[in-house]
PDB file of C-alpha atoms and ligand atoms in Angstrom:
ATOM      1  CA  UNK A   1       6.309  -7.680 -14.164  1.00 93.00           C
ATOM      2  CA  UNK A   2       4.083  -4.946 -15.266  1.00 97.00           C
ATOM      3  CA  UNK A   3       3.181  -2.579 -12.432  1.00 98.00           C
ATOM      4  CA  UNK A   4      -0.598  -1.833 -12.069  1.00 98.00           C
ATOM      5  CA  UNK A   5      -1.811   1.868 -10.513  1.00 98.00           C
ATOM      6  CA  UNK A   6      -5.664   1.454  -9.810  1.00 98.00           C
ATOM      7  CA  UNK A   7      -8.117   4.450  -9.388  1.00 98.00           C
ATOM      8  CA  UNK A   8     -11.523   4.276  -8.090  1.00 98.00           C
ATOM      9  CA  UNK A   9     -14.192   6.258  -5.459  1.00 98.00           C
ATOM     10  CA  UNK A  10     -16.540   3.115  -4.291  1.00 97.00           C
ATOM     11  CA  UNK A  11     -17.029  -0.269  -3.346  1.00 98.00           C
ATOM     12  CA  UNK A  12     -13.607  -1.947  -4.497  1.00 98.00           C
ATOM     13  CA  UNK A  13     -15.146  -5.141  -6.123  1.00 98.00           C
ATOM     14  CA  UNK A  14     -13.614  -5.178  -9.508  1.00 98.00           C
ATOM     15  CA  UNK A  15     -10.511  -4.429  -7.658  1.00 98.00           C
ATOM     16  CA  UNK A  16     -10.800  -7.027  -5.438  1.00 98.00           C
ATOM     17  CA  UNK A  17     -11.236  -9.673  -8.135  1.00 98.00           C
ATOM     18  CA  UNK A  18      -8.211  -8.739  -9.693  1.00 98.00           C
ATOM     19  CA  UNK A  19      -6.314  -8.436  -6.360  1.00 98.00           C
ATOM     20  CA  UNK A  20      -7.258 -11.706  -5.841  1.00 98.00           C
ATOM     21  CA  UNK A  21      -6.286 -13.214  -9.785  1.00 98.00           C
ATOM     22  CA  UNK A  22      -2.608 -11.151  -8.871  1.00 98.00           C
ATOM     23  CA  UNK A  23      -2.591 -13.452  -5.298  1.00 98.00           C
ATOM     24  CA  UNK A  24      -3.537 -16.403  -6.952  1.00 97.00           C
ATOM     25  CA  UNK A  25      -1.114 -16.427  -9.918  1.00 96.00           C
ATOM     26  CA  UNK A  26      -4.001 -15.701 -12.792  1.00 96.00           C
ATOM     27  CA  UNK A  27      -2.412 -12.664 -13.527  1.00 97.00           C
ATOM     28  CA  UNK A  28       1.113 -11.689 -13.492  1.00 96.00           C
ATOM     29  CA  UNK A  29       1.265  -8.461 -12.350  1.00 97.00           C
ATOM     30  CA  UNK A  30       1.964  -5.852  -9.490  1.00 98.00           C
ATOM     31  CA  UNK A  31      -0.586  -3.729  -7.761  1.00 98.00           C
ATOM     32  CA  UNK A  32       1.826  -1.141  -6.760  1.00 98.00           C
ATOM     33  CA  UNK A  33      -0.887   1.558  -6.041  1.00 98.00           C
ATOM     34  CA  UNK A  34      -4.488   2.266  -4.889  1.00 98.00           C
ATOM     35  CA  UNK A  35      -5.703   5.810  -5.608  1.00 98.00           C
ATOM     36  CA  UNK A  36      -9.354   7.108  -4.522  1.00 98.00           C
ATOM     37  CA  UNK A  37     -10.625  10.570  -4.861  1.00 98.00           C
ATOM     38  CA  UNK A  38     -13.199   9.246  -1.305  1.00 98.00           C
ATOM     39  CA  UNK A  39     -12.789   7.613   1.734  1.00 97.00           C
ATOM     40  CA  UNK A  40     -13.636   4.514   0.176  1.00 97.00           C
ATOM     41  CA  UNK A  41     -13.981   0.921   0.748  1.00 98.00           C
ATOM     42  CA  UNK A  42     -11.805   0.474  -1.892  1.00 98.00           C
ATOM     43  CA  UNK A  43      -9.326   1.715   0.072  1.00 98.00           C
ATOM     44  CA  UNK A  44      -9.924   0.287   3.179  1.00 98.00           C
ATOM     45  CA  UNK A  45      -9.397  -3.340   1.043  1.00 98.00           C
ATOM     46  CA  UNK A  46      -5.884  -2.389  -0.014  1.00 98.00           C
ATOM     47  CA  UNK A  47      -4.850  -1.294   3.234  1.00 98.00           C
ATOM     48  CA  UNK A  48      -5.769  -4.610   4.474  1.00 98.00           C
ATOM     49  CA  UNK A  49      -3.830  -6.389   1.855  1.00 98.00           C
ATOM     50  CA  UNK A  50      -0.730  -3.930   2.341  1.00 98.00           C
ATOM     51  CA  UNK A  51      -0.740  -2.311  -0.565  1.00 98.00           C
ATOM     52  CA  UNK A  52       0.090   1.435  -0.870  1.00 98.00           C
ATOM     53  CA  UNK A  53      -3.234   3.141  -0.213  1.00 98.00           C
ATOM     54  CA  UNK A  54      -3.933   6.547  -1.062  1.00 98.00           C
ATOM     55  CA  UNK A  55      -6.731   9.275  -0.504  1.00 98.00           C
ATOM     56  CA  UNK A  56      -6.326  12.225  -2.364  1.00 98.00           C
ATOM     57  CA  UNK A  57      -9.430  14.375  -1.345  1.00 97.00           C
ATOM     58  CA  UNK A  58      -9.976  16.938  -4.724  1.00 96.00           C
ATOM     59  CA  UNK A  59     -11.407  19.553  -2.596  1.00 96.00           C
ATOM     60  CA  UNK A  60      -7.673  20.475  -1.797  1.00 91.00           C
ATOM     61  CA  UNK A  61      -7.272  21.431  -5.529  1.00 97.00           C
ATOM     62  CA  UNK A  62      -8.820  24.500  -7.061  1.00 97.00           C
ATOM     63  CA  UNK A  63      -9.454  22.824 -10.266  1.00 98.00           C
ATOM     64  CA  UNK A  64      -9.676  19.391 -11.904  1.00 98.00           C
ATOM     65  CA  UNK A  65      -6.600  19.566 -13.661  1.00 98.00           C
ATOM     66  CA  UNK A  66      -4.463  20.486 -10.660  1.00 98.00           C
ATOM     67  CA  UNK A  67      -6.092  17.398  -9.008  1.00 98.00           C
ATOM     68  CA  UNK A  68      -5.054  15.068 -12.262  1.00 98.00           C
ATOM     69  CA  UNK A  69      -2.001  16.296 -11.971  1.00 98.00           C
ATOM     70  CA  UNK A  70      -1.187  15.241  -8.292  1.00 98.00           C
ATOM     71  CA  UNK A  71      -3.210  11.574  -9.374  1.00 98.00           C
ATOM     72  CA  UNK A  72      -0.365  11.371 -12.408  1.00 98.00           C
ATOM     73  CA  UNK A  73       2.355  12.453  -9.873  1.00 98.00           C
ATOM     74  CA  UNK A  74       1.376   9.834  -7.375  1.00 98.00           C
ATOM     75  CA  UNK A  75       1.253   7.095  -9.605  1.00 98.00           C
ATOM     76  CA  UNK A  76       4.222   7.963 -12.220  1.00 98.00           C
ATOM     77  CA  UNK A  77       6.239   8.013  -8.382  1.00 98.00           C
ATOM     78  CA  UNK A  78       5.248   4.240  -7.829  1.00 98.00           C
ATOM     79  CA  UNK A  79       6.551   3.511 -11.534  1.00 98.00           C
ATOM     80  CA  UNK A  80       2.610   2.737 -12.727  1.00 98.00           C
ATOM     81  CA  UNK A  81       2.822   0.729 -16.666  1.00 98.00           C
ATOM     82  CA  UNK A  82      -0.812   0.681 -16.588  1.00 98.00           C
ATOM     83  CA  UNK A  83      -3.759   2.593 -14.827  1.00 98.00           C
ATOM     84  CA  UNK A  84      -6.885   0.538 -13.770  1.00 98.00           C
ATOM     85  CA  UNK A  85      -9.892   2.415 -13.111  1.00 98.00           C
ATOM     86  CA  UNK A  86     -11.912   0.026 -11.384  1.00 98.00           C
ATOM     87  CA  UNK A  87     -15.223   2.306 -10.625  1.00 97.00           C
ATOM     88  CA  UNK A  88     -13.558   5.544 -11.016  1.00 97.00           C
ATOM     89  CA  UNK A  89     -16.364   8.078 -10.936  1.00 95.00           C
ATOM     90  CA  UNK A  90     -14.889  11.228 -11.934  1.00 94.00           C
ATOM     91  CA  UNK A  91     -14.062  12.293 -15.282  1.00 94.00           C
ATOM     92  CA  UNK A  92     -10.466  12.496 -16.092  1.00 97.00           C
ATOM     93  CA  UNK A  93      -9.131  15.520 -17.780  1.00 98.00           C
ATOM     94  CA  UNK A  94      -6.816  15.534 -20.786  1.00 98.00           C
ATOM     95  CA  UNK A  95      -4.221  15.915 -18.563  1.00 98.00           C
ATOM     96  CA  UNK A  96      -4.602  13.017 -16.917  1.00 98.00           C
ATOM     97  CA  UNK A  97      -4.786  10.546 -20.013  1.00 98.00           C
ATOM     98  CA  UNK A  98      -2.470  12.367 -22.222  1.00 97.00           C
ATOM     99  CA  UNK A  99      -0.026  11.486 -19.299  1.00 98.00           C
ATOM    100  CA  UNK A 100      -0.876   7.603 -19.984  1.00 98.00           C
ATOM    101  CA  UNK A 101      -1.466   7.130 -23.761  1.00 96.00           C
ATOM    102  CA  UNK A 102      -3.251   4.216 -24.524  1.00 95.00           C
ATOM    103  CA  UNK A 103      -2.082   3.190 -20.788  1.00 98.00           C
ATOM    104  CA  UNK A 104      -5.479   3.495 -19.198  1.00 98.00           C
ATOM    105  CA  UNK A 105      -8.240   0.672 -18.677  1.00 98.00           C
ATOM    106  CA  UNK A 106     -11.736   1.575 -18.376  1.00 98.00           C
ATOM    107  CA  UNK A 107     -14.571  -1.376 -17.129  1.00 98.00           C
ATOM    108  CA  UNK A 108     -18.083   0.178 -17.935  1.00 98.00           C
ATOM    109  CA  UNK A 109     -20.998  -1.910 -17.281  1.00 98.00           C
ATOM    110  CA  UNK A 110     -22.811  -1.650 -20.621  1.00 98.00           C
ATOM    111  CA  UNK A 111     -22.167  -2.984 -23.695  1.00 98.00           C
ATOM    112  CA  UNK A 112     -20.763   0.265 -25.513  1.00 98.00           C
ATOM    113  CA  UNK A 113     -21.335   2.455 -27.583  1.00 98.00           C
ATOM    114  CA  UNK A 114     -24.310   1.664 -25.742  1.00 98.00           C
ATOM    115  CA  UNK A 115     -25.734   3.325 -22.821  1.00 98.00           C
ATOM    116  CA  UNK A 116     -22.534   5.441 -21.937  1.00 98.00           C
ATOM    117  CA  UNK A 117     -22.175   7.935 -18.606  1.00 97.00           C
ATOM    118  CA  UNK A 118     -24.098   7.369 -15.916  1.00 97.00           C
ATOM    119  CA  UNK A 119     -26.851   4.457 -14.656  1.00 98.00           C
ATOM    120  CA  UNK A 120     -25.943   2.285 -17.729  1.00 98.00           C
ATOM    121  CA  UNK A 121     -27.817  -0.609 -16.418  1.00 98.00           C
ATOM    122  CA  UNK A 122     -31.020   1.874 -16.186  1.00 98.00           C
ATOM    123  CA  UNK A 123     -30.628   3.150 -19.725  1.00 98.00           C
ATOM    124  CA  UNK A 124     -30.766  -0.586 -20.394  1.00 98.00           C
ATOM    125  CA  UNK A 125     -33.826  -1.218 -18.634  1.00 98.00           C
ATOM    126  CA  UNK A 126     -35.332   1.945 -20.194  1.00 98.00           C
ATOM    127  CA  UNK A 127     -34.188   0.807 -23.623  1.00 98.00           C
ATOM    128  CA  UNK A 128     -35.998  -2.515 -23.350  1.00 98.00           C
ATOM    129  CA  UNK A 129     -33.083  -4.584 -24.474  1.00 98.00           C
ATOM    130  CA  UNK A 130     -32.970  -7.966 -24.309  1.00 98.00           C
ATOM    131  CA  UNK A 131     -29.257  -8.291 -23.997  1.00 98.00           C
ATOM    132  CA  UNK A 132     -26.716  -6.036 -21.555  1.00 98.00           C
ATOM    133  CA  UNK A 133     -23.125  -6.280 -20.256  1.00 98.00           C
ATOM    134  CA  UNK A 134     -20.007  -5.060 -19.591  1.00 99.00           C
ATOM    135  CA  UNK A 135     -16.781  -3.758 -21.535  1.00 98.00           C
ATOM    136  CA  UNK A 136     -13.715  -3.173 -20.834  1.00 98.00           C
ATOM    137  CA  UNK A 137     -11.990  -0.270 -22.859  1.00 98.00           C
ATOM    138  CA  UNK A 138      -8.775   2.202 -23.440  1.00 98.00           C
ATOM    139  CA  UNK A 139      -9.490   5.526 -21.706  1.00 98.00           C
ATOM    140  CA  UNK A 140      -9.266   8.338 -24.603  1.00 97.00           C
ATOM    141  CA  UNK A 141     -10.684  11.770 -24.533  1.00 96.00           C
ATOM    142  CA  UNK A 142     -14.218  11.421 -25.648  1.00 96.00           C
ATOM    143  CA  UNK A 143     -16.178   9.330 -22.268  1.00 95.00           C
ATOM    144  CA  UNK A 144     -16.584   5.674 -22.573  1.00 96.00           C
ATOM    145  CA  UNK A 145     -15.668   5.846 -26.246  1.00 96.00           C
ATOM    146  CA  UNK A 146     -12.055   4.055 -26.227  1.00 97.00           C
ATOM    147  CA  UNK A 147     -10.933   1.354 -28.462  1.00 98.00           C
ATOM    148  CA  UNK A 148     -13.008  -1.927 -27.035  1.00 98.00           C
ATOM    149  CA  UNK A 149     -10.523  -4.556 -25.415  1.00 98.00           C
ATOM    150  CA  UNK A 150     -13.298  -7.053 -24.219  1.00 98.00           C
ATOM    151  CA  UNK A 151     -16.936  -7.666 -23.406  1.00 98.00           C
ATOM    152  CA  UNK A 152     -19.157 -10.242 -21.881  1.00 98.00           C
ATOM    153  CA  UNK A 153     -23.009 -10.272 -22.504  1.00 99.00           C
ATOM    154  CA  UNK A 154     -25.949 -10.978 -20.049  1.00 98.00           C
ATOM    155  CA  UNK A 155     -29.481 -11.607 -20.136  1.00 98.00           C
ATOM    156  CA  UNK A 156     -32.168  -8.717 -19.752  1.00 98.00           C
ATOM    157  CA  UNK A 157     -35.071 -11.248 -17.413  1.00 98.00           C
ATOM    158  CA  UNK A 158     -38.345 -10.057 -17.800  1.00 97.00           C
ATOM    159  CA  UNK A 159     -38.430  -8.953 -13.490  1.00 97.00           C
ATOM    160  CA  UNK A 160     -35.198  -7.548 -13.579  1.00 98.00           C
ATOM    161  CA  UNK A 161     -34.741  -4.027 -11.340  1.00 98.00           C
ATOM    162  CA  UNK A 162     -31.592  -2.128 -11.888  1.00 98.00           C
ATOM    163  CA  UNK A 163     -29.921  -3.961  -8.659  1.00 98.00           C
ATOM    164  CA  UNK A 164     -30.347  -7.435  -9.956  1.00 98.00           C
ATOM    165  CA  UNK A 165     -29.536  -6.858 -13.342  1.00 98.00           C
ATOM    166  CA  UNK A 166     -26.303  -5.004 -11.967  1.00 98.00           C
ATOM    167  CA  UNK A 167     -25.854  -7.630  -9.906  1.00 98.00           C
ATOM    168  CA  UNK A 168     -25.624 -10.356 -13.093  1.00 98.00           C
ATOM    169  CA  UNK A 169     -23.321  -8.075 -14.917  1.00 99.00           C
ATOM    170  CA  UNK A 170     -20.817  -7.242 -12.084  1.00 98.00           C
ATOM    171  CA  UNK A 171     -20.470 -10.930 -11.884  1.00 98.00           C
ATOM    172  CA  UNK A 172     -18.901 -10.761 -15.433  1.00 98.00           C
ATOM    173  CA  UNK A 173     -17.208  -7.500 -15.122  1.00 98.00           C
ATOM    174  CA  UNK A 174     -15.219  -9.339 -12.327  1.00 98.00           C
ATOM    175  CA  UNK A 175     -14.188 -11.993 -14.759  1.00 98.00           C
ATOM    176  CA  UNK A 176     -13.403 -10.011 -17.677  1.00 98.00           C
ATOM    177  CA  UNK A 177     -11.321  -7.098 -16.349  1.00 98.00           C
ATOM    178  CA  UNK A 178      -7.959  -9.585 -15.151  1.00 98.00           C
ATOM    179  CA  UNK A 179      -8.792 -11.324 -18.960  1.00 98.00           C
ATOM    180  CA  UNK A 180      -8.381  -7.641 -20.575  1.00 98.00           C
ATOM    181  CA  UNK A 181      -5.509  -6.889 -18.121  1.00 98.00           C
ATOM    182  CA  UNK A 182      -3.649  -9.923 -19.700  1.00 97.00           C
ATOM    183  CA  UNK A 183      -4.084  -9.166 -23.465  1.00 97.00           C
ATOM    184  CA  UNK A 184      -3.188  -5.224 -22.665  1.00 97.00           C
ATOM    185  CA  UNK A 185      -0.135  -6.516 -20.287  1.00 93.00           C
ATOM    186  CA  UNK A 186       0.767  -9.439 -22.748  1.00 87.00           C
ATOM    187  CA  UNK A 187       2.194  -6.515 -25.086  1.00 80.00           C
ATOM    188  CA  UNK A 188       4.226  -4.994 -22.994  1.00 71.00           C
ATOM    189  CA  UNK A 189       6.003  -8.317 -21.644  1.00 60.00           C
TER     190      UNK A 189
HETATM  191  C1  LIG B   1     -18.815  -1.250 -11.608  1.00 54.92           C
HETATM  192  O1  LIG B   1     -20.070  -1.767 -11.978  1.00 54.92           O
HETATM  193  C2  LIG B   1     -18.178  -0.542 -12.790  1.00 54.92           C
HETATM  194  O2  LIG B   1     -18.437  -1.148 -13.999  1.00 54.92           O
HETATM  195  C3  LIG B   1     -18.828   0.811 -12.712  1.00 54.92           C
HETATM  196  O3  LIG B   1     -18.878   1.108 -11.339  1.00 54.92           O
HETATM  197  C4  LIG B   1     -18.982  -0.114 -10.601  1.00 54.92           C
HETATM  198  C5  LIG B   1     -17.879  -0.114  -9.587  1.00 54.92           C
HETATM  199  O4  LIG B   1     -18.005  -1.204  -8.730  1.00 54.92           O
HETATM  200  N1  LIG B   1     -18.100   1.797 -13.433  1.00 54.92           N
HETATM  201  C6  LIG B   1     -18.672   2.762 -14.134  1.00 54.92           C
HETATM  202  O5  LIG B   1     -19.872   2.925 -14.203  1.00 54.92           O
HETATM  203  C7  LIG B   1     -17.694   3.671 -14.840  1.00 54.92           C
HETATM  204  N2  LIG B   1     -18.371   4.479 -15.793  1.00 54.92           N
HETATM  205  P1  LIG B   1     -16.801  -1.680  -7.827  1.00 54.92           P
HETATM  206  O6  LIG B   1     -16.309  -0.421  -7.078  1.00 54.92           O
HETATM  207  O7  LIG B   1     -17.402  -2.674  -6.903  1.00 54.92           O
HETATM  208  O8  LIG B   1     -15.755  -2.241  -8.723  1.00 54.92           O
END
């Protein structure tokens, strides 16, 4: 079964959902690993569920690639296939993904190439499109530019605010991240 590592610094949702798709038999797959670079909530699900739950704090490191190279350490140790960064907010150095080629899964909640880095659902708003999402992508070395594995479109509603039109497109991000994890994991099996 392929062994998932996942990475992230917030909330945990996108994690959760596919914690719960592994539970439920939806996806076959292993979370063998929770990384977060903060004390997050993240963490604090995994622990509850068991799972291997790890803090690294990067102000131990004196540079970003020292820290990558600890995050590879840690999850090459629990035998990781594939990385899952599931609202990892901190850019990953080249030493990082050349570590996992083509091994890393990105969700980003725009539809790219639009509305990459930070506050996508903002630049949305800003834009005045009538259409936004989510996609789920390979990690490579340019930001959120990585061969597209799967997206899922929402309406833009006249009265939408940042929060409720994040709100409509985490609900697909949650469905579309354990449907990416399949196709990527389907080629390994
Ligand atoms: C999600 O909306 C995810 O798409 C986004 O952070 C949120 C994390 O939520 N990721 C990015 O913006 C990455 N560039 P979660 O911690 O509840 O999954």
């Amino acid at each position: 079964m392929i062994k998932l590592g996942f990475l992230g610094s917030g909330r945990g949702s996108n994690f959760q959902a596919i914690y719960k798709n592994i539970l439920n038999g939806t996806l076959q797959a292993e979370a063998v690993v929770v990384i977060s670079n903060k004390q997050s909530k993240m963490l604090e699900i995994s622990e509850e569920h068991g799972l291997s739950s790890v803090f690294i704090d990067p102000k131990g490191f004196s540079s970003k690639e020292e820290f990558d190279a600890e995050l590879v350490k840690r999850l090459e140790s629990h035998g990781v296939d594939l990385v899952i960064l599931a609202g990892y907010m901190k850019i990953l150095t080249p030493v990082f993904i050349n570590a996992f080629p083509n091994r890393i899964l990105n969700i980003h909640p725009s539809l790219l190439p639009s509305f990459k880095g930070l506050h996508p659902q903002k630049q949305a708003l800003d834009a005045g499109v009538k259409f936004a999402g989510c996609t789920v992508h390979y990690v490579t070395l340019e930001l959120d530019s990585g061969p597209i594995i799967m997206q899922e479109v929402v309406p833009v509603l006249p009265d939408d605010n940042e929060d409720s039109l994040s709100k409509r497109i985490l609900e697909k991000e949650h469905i579309i991240y354990t449907e990416a994890i399949k196709i990527v994991a389907g080629k390994y099996n």
